[in-house]
XYZ file of C-alpha atoms in Angstrom:
129
model
C -45.805 -24.018 -74.479
C -45.836 -27.571 -75.752
C -42.401 -29.221 -75.833
C -40.592 -30.516 -78.882
C -37.709 -32.932 -78.421
C -34.671 -32.017 -80.481
C -31.667 -34.145 -81.402
C -28.680 -33.680 -83.636
C -26.266 -30.808 -83.846
C -22.556 -30.899 -83.131
C -19.295 -29.628 -84.563
C -18.177 -29.909 -88.162
C -15.674 -28.313 -90.450
C -16.674 -25.883 -93.144
C -18.315 -27.759 -96.014
C -19.612 -30.493 -93.753
C -23.156 -31.701 -93.136
C -25.424 -32.192 -90.160
C -29.037 -33.161 -89.616
C -31.290 -31.871 -86.885
C -34.400 -33.725 -85.762
C -37.405 -32.555 -83.807
C -39.972 -34.993 -82.445
C -43.469 -33.666 -81.812
C -46.736 -34.764 -80.258
C -49.752 -35.449 -82.446
C -51.193 -32.061 -81.494
C -48.010 -30.125 -82.209
C -47.418 -31.893 -85.483
C -50.896 -30.844 -86.568
C -50.089 -27.157 -86.147
C -49.924 -25.372 -89.452
C -46.354 -24.053 -89.351
C -43.352 -26.171 -88.358
C -39.855 -24.871 -88.716
C -36.443 -23.906 -87.493
C -34.841 -20.732 -86.275
C -31.367 -20.013 -84.925
C -29.562 -17.628 -82.687
C -25.854 -16.931 -82.903
C -24.009 -15.474 -79.895
C -24.769 -11.783 -79.583
C -27.179 -11.869 -82.513
C -30.928 -11.669 -82.983
C -32.956 -14.783 -83.650
C -33.276 -15.622 -87.323
C -35.869 -17.759 -89.074
C -34.086 -20.461 -91.071
C -36.782 -22.596 -92.673
C -40.478 -23.257 -92.258
C -42.916 -25.715 -93.766
C -46.676 -25.595 -93.737
C -49.423 -28.196 -93.602
C -49.672 -28.128 -97.424
C -45.980 -28.965 -97.805
C -44.862 -25.536 -98.939
C -41.438 -24.467 -97.683
C -39.729 -21.121 -97.164
C -36.027 -20.627 -96.537
C -33.874 -17.741 -95.431
C -31.768 -16.443 -98.315
C -28.629 -17.316 -96.367
C -29.420 -21.048 -96.408
C -31.234 -21.535 -99.713
C -29.736 -24.365 -101.714
C -27.867 -25.719 -98.678
C -30.554 -26.551 -96.103
C -33.609 -28.735 -96.569
C -36.585 -28.897 -94.233
C -38.729 -31.999 -94.252
C -41.212 -33.844 -92.085
C -42.164 -37.444 -91.480
C -45.857 -37.557 -90.668
C -45.667 -41.170 -89.453
C -42.848 -40.498 -86.993
C -44.206 -37.007 -86.227
C -40.702 -35.680 -86.721
C -39.362 -32.542 -88.366
C -35.898 -32.490 -89.905
C -33.377 -29.940 -91.052
C -30.695 -31.329 -93.324
C -27.782 -28.914 -93.515
C -25.208 -29.245 -96.285
C -22.123 -27.223 -97.178
C -22.084 -25.651 -93.731
C -20.250 -22.381 -93.269
C -18.747 -20.785 -90.136
C -21.530 -18.187 -90.243
C -24.045 -21.009 -89.702
C -22.683 -21.428 -86.185
C -25.613 -20.907 -83.811
C -28.025 -22.624 -81.521
C -30.845 -24.055 -83.595
C -34.390 -24.407 -82.344
C -37.458 -26.057 -83.787
C -40.863 -24.518 -83.182
C -44.470 -24.809 -84.213
C -47.058 -22.096 -84.659
C -50.373 -21.261 -86.204
C -50.566 -19.650 -89.632
C -50.772 -16.032 -90.669
C -53.545 -14.984 -93.023
C -53.340 -12.668 -96.003
C -55.718 -13.812 -98.678
C -54.823 -17.330 -97.646
C -52.968 -19.078 -94.874
C -49.195 -18.977 -94.936
C -46.148 -19.427 -92.687
C -43.684 -16.545 -92.560
C -40.074 -17.034 -91.502
C -40.982 -15.063 -88.392
C -43.370 -17.889 -87.356
C -41.224 -18.592 -84.277
C -42.218 -15.268 -82.701
C -45.690 -16.633 -81.899
C -44.901 -20.213 -80.922
C -47.300 -22.815 -79.617
C -44.479 -25.315 -79.144
C -40.704 -25.138 -78.937
C -37.604 -27.292 -78.698
C -34.731 -27.038 -76.254
C -32.175 -26.041 -78.879
C -29.150 -27.741 -80.403
C -25.739 -26.168 -80.847
C -24.184 -26.258 -84.310
C -20.554 -25.192 -84.562
C -18.843 -24.871 -87.931
C -15.099 -24.315 -87.975
C -13.143 -22.951 -90.923
């Protein structure tokens, strides 16, 4: 599994903002699906946001309107900007990269992280009320 280098995370109060970054190699950045998933203590992993090579994005309902995924193709870096954070956003966040799924066309499901070709080490985000 190719490595992605994550940075960011930390502790904020409810309503605060944080940005996560994920630096990738040329190969990893060329993979079709790049995105973020999280895992809260005692919970299953959850896809948060994913972007594909055509710039399309998909978000979990729980973060729509608050989180924004983006990528810088020059810096080969993926970002997750998190606004209006809530205590239920508390989790360890991971970036990952994977190939696409196909159903009449290529796409990236929120479950992309289940078949990773690259992964980050994780960053803890703690939101207090």
